[in-house]
Short mmCIF file of C-alpha atoms in Angstrom, two decimals:
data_model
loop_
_atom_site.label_atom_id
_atom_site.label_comp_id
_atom_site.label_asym_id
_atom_site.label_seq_id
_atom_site.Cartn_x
_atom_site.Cartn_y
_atom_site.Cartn_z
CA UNK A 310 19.91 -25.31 -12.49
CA UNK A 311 21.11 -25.24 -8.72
CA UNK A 312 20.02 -21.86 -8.12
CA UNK A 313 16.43 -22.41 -10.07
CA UNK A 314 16.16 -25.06 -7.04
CA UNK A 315 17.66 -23.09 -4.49
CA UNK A 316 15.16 -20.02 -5.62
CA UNK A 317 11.73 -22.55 -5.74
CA UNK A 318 12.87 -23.49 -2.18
CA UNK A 319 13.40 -20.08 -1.15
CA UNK A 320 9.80 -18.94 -2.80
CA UNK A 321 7.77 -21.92 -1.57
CA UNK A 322 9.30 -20.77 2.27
CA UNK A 323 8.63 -17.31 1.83
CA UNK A 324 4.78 -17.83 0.80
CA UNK A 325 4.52 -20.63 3.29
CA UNK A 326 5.86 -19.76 6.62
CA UNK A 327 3.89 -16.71 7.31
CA UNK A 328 0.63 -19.04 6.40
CA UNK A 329 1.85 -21.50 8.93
CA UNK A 330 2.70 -18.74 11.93
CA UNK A 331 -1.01 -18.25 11.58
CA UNK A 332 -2.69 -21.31 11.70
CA UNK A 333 -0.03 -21.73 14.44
CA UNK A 334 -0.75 -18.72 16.41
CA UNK A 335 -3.73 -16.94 14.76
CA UNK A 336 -2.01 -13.51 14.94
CA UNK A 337 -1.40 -11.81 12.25
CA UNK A 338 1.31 -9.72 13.85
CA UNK A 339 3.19 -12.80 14.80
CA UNK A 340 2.89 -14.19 11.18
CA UNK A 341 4.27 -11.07 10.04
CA UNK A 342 7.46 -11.58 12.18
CA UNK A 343 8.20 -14.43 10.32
CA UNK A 344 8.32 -12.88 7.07
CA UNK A 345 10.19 -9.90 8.53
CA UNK A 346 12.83 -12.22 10.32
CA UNK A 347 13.55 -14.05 6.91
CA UNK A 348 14.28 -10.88 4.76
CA UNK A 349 16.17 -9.14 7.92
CA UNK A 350 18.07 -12.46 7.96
CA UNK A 351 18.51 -11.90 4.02
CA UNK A 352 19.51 -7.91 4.10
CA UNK A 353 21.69 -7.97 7.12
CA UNK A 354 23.85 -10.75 6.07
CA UNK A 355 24.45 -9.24 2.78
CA UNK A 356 27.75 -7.78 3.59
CA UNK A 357 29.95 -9.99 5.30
CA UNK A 358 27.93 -12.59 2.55
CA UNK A 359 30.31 -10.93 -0.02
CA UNK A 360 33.01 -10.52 2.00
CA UNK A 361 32.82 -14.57 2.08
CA UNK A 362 32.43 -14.78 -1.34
CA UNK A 363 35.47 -12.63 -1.81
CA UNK A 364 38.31 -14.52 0.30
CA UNK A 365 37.07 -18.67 0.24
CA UNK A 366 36.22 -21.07 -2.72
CA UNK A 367 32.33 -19.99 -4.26
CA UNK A 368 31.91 -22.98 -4.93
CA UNK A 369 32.79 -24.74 -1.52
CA UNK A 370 30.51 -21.61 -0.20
CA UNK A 371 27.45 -22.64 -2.29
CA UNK A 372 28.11 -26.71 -1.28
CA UNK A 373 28.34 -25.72 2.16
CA UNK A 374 25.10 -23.17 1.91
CA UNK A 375 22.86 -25.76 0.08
CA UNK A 376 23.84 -28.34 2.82
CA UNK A 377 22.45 -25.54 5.55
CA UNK A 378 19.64 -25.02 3.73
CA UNK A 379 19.17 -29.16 2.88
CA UNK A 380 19.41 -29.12 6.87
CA UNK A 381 16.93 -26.29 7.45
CA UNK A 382 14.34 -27.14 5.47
CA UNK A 383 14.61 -31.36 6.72
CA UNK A 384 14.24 -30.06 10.13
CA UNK A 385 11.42 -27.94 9.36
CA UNK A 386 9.57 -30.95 7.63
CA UNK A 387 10.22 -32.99 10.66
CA UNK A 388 9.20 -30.56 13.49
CA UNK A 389 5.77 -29.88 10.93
CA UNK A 390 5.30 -33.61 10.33
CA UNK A 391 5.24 -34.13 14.66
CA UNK A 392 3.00 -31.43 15.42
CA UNK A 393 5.88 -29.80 17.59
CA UNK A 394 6.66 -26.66 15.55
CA UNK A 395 7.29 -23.39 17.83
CA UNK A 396 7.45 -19.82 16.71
CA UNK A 397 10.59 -19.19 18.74
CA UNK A 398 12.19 -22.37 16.62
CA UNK A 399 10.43 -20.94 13.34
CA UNK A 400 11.86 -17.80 13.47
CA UNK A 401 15.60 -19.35 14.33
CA UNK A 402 15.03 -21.31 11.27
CA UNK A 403 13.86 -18.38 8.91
CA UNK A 404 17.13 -16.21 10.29
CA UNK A 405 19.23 -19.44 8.59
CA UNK A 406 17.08 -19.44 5.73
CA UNK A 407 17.58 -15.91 5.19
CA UNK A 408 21.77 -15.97 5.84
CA UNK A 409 22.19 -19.19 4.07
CA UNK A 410 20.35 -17.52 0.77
CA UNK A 411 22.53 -14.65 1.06
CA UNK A 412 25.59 -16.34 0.85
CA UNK A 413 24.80 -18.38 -1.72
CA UNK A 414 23.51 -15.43 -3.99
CA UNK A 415 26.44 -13.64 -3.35
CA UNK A 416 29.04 -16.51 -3.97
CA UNK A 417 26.59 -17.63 -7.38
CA UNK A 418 26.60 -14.42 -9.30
CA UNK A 419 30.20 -13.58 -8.25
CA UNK A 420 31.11 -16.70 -10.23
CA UNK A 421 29.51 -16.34 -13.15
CA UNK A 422 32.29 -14.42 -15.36
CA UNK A 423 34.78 -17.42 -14.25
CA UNK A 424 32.31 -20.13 -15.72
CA UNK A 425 31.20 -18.37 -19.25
CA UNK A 426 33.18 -16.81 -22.03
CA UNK A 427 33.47 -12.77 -22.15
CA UNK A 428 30.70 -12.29 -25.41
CA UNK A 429 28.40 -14.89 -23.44
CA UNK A 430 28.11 -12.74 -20.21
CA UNK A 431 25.41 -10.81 -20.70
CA UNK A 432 23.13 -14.08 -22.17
CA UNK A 433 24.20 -16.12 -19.14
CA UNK A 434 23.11 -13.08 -16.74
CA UNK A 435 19.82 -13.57 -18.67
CA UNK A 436 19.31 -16.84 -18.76
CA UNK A 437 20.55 -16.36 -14.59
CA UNK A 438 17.62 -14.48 -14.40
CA UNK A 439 14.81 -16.57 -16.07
CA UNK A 440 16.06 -19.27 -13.79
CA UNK A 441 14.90 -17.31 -10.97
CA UNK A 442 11.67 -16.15 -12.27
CA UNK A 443 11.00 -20.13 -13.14
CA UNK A 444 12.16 -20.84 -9.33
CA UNK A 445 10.02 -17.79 -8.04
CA UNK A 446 6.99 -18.85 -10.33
CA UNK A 447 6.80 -22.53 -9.34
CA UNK A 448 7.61 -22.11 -5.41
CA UNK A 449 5.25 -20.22 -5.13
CA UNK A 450 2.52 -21.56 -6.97
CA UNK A 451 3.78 -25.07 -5.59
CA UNK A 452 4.11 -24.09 -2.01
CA UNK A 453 0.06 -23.33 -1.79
CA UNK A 454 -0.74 -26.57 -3.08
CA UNK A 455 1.49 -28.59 -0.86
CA UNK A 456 0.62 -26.64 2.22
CA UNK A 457 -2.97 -27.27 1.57
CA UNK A 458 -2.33 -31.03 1.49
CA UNK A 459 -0.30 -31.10 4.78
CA UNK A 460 1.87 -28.40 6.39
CA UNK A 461 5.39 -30.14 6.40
CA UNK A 462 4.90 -31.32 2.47
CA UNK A 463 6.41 -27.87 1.63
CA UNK A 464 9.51 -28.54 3.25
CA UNK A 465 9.69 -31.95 2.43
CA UNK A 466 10.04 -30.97 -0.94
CA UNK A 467 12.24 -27.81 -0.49
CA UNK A 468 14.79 -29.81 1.17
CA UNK A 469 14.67 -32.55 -2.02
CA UNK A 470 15.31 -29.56 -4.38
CA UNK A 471 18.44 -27.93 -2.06
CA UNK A 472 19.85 -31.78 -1.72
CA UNK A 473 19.62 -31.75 -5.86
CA UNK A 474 21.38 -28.69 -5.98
CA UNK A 475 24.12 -29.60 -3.92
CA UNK A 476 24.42 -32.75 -5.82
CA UNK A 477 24.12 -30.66 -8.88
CA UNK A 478 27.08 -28.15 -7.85
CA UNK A 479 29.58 -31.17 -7.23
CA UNK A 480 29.82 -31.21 -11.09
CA UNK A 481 31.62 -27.31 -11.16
CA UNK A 482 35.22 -27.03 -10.52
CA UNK A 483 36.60 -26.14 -7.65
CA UNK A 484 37.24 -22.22 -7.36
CA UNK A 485 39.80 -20.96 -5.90
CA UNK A 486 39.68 -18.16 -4.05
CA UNK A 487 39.92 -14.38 -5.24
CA UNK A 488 42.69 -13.20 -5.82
CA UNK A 489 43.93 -9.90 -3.63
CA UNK A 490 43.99 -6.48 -5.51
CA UNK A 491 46.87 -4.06 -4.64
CA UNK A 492 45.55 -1.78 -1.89
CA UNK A 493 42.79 -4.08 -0.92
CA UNK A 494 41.27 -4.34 3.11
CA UNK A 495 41.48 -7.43 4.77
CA UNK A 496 37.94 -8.63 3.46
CA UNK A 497 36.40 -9.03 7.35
CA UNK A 498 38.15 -5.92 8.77
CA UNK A 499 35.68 -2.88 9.14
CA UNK A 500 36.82 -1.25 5.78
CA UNK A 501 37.47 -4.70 4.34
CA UNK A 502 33.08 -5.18 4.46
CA UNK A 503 32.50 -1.38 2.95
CA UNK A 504 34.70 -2.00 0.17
CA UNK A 505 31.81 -2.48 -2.24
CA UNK A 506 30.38 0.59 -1.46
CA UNK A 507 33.59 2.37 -2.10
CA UNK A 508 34.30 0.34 -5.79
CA UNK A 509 30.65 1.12 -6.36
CA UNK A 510 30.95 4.85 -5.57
CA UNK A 511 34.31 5.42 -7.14
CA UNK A 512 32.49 4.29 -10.50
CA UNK A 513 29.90 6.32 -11.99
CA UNK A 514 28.64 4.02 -14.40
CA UNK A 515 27.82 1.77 -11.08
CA UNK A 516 27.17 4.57 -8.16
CA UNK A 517 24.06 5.95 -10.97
CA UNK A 518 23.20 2.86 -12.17
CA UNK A 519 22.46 1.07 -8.83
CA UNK A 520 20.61 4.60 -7.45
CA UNK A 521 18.36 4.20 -10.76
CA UNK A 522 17.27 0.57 -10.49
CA UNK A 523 17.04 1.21 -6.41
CA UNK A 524 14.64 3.51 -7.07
CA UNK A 525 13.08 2.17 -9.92
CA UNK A 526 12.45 -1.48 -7.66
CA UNK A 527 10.86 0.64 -4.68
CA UNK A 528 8.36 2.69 -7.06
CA UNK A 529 7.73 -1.12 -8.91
CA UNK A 530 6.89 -2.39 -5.56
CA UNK A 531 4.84 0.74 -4.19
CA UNK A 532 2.84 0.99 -7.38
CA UNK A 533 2.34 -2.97 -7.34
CA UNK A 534 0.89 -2.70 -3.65
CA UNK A 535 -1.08 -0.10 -4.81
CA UNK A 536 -2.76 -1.86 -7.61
CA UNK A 537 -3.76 -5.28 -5.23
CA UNK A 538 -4.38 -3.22 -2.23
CA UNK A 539 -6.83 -0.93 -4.42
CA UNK A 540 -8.12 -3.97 -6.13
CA UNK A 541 -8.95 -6.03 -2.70
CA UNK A 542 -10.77 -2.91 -0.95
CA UNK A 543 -12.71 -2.54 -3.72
CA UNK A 544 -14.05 -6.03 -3.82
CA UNK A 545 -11.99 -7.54 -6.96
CA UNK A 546 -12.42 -11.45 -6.55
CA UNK A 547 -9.61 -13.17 -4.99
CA UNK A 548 -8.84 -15.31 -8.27
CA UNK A 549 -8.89 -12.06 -10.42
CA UNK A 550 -5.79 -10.84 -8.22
CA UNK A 551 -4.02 -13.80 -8.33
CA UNK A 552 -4.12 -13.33 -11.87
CA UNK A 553 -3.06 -10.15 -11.77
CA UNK A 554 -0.11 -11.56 -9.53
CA UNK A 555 0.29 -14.68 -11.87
CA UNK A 556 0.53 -12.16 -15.07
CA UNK A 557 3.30 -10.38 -13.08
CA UNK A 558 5.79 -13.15 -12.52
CA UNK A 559 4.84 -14.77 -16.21
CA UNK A 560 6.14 -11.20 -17.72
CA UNK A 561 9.12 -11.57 -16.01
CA UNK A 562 9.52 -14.85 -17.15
CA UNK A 563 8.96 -13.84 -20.63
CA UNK A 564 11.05 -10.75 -20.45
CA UNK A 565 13.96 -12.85 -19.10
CA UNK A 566 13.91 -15.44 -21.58
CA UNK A 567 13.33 -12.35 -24.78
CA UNK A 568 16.43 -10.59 -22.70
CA UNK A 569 19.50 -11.63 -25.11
CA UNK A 570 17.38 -10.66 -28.35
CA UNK A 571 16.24 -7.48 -26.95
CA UNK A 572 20.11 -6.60 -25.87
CA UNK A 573 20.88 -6.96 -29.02
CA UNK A 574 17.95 -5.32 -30.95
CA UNK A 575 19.18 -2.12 -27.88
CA UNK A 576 22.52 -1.21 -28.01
CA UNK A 577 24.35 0.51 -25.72
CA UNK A 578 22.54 1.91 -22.26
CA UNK A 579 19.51 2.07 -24.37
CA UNK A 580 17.91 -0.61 -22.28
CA UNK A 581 18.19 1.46 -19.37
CA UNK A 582 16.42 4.45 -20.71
CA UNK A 583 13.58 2.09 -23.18
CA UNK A 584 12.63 0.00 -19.86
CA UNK A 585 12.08 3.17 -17.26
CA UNK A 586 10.51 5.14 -20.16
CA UNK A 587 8.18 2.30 -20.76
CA UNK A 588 7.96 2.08 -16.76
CA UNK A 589 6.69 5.42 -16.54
CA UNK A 590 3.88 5.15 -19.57
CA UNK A 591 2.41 1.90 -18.20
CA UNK A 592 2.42 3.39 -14.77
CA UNK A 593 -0.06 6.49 -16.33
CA UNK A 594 -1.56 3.72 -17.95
CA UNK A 595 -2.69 1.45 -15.17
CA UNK A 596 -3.68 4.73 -13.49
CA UNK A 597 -5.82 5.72 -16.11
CA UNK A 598 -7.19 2.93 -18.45
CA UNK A 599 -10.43 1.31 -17.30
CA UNK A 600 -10.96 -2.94 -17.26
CA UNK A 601 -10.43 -5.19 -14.40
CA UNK A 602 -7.75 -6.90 -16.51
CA UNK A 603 -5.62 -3.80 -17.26
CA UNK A 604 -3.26 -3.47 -14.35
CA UNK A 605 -2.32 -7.68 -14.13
CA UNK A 606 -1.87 -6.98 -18.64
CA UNK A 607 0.42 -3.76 -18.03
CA UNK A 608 2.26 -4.89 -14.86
CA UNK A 609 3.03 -8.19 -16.86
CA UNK A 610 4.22 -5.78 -19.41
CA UNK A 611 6.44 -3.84 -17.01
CA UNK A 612 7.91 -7.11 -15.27
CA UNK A 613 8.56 -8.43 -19.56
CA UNK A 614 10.58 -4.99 -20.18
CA UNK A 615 12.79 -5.19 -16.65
CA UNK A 616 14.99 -8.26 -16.96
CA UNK A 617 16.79 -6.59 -19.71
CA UNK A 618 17.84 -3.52 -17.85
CA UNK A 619 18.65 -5.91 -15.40
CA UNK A 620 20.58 -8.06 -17.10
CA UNK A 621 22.42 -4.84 -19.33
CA UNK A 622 23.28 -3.42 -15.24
CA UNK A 623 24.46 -6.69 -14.06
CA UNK A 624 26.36 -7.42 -16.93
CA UNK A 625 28.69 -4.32 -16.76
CA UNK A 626 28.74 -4.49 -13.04
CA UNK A 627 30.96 -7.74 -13.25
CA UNK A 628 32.83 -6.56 -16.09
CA UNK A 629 34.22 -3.37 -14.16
CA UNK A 630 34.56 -5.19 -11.06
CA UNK A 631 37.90 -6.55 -10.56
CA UNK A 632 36.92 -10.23 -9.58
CA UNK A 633 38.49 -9.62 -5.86
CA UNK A 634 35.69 -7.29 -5.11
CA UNK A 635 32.84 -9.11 -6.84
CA UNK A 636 31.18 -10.62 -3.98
CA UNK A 637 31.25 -7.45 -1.79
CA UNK A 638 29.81 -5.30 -4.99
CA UNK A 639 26.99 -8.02 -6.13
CA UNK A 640 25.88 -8.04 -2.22
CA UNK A 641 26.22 -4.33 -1.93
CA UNK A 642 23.75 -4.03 -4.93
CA UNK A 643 21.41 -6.84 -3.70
CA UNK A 644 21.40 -4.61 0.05
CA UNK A 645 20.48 -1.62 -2.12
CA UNK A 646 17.84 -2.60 -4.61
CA UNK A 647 15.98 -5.38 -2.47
CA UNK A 648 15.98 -2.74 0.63
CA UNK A 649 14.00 -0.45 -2.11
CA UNK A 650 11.89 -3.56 -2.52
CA UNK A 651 11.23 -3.96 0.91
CA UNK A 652 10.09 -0.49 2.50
CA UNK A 653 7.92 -0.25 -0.42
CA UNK A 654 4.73 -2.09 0.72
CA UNK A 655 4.99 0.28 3.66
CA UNK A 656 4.80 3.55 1.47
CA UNK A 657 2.60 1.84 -0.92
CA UNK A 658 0.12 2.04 2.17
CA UNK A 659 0.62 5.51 2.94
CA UNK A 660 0.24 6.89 -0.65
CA UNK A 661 -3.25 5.21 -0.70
CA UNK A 662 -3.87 6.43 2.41
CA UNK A 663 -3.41 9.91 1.99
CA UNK A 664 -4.11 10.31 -2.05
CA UNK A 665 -5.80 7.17 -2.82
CA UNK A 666 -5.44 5.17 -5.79
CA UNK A 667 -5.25 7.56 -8.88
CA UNK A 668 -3.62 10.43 -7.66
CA UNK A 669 -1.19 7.76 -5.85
CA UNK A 670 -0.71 5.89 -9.24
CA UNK A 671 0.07 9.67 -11.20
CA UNK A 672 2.29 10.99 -8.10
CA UNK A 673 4.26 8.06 -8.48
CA UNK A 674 4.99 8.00 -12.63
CA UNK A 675 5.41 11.69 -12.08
CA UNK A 676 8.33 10.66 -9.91
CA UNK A 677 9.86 7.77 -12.38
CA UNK A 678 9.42 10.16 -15.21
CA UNK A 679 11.71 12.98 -13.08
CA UNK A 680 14.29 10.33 -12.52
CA UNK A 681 13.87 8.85 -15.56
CA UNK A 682 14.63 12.22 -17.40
CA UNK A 683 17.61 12.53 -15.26
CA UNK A 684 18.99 9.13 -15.83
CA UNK A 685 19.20 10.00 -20.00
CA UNK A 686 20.21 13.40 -19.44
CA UNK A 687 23.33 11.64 -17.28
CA UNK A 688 26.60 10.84 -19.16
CA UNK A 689 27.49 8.18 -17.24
CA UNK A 690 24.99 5.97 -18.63
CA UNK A 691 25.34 7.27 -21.87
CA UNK A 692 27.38 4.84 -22.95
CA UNK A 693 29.14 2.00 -20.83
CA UNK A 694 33.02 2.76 -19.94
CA UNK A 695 35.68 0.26 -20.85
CA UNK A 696 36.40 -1.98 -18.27
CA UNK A 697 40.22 -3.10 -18.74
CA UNK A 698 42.53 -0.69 -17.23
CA UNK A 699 40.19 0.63 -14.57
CA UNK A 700 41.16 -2.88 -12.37
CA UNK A 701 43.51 -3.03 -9.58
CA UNK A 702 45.93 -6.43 -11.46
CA UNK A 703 46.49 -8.78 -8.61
CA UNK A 704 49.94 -8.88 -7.61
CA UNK A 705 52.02 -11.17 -9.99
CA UNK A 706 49.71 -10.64 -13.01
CA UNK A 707 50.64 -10.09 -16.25
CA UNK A 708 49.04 -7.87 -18.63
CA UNK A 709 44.89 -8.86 -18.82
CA UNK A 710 43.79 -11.44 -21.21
CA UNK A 711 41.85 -9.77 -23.98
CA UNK A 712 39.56 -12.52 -24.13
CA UNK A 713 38.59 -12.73 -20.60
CA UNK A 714 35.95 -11.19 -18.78
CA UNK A 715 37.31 -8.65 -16.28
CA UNK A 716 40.69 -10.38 -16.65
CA UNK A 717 38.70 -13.59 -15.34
CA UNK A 718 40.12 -16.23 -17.87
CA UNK A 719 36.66 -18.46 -18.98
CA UNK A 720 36.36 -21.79 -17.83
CA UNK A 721 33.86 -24.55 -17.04
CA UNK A 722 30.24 -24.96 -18.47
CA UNK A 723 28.80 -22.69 -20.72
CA UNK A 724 26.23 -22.14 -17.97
CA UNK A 725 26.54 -19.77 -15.33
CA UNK A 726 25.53 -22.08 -12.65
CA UNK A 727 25.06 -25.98 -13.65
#
């Protein structure tokens, strides 16, 4: 429940304080700087954000993180309420934002094999992942509303949900810090920062699976910019495309939610291969099918397939990381697949530039069917490897428990996060 809060915060910010730089400024190009400071903020911190998750307490992390953020978004509310808000003291306040998210991802989903049995992993990684949809679904629809009532109700609001979710995380255990694997860097030495790149490439299962969804979430988000850019030029009615937006973040609501059935109805990697083949026929499908409806229905149906790949990925990625490393490989992945994310507008542009919006739509399933084809031709997500006995055993440890997740004995709530 803390990090549903923590992500309708986060999404009622991220709509808002562009909207705000421009009433404040009327530039566009400073507006943009605020967006662009936030996510820099987010990606950049994304390494040393695991390394903290790796040597302190996640929890203390998260309490500490959700009292930044409590203090963020009051201060926020208070400079909005006076009239006295700056850009120079926005964008200081969006860099936080951005850091203090970070962490707290990074420390969250590191400690979600310690809170939930090993057989309930993959359902909690779902249910992780509808939370965040909810979050991303009502901050954003929630931040419009309040901002068109009065500019500092936004963060007046976001800072009540962070302050529930730090009262909410006083209820989880305390957690003590990682243990150190055998031949581990000092987690905040040079080497000690890369070391999730280096688990992640030492493992195929991992080093394809993370290039796959990378490049599956930047031809998502070119072929999504596509769609509304197309749609607005061609003088679609602003409600129509935030439909088409709305259907988007419903489907992944949906598809989040369906995710444990669907696991189970798809065994093996076969959630991998269903989603991008499915990815690839919609995508010659919104290219191609006429109605001004079609592209919101079919990206809906594209954001309802992806939460189970997701959550199949994720799953195995904390099962075959040794929990010492977890925070450093969940942020290494984040880095990766939301850096995808986030240079995809940009090409999005240039493909309808230069081919416009059919050929664009085609050149781009052409591409997710190449890599598609590649990903089931590849044996390393054929079938998922066994986990126990590819860990480094922290020193002192006895054989692993086979019960545990990732030799992470269970404990706490049933939930990932409470």
């Amino acid at each position: 429940m803390s990090s549903a809060l923590g992500e309708f915060a986060y999404s009622t910010s991220l709509i808002v304080f562009p909207l705000i730089v421009l009433a404040l400024t009327g530039s566009p190009s400073q507006a943009g700087i605020i967006g662009f400071a936030d996510a820099a903020a987010l990606l950049l911190s994304g390494l040393p954000a695991g390394a903290v998750a790796d040597r302190y307490d996640r929890r203390s992390v998260m309490l500490w993180c959700q009292a930044a953020l409590v203090a963020v978004f009051g201060v926020l509310a208070l400079l909005l309420w006076a009239d006295a808000a700056s850009l120079p003291a926005l964008v200081l306040l969006a860099l936080v934002n951005g850091a203090a998210t970070a962490l707290a991802m990074a420390a969250g989903e590191a400690m979600i094999p310690s809170l939930v049995a090993e057989e309930r992993l993959s359902d909690a990684v779902a249910m992780n992942g509808a939370r965040t949809y909810a979050g991303q679904l009502a901050g954003t629809s929630v931040g419009g509303f309040l901002l068109s009532v009065r500019s500092a109700l936004p963060f007046v609001v976001g800072c009540l949900a962070h302050l529930v979710g730090l009262v909410l995380l006083l209820f989880l255990r305390r957690q003590p810090p990682a243990a150190r694997a055998p031949g581990d860097q000092p987690v905040f030495g040079g080497r000690g920062l890369v070391e999730g790149v280096r688990w992640i490439a030492s493992h195929p299962f991992l080093r394809v699976g993370l290039v796959c969804a990378t490049a599956t979430n930047f031809f998502f988000g070119t072929i999504y910019f596509i769609v509304i850019a197309s749609a607005q030029t061609s003088g679609m009615a602003t409600g129509l495309i935030g439909v088409m937006a709305a259907l988007l973040g419903v489907g992944g609501l949906l598809g989040a939610l369906a995710a444990p059935l669907l696991q189970r109805a798809l065994p093996g990697a076969r959630p991998i291969h269903v989603v991008l083949w499915a990815f690839v026929v919609l995508t010659v499908g919104i290219a191609t099918l006429p109605g001004g409806w079609t592209p919101g229905v079919l990206l809906g149906a594209i954001a309802f397939a992806a939460p189970t790949a997701n959550a199949y990925f994720t799953t195995w990625q904390l099962k075959l990381t040794p929990d010492s490393h977890r925070g450093r490989v969940v942020s290494v992945a984040a880095i990766a697949s939301g850096g995808g994310g986030a240079i995809a507008p940009l090409a999005g542009g240039i493909v309808l530039d230069a081919a416009g919006r059919f050929a664009g739509l085609l050149g781009c399933a052409a591409v997710m069917a190449v890599v598609t084809l590649l990903t089931s031709l590849s044996p390393a997500l054929r079938h998922a490897p066994e986990p126990r006995g590819q860990e480094p055993e922290p020193p002192g440890s006895g054989p692993a428990d086979p019960t545990s997740s990732a030799a992470v004995p269970a404990r706490g709530p049933s939930s990932p996060v409470t």
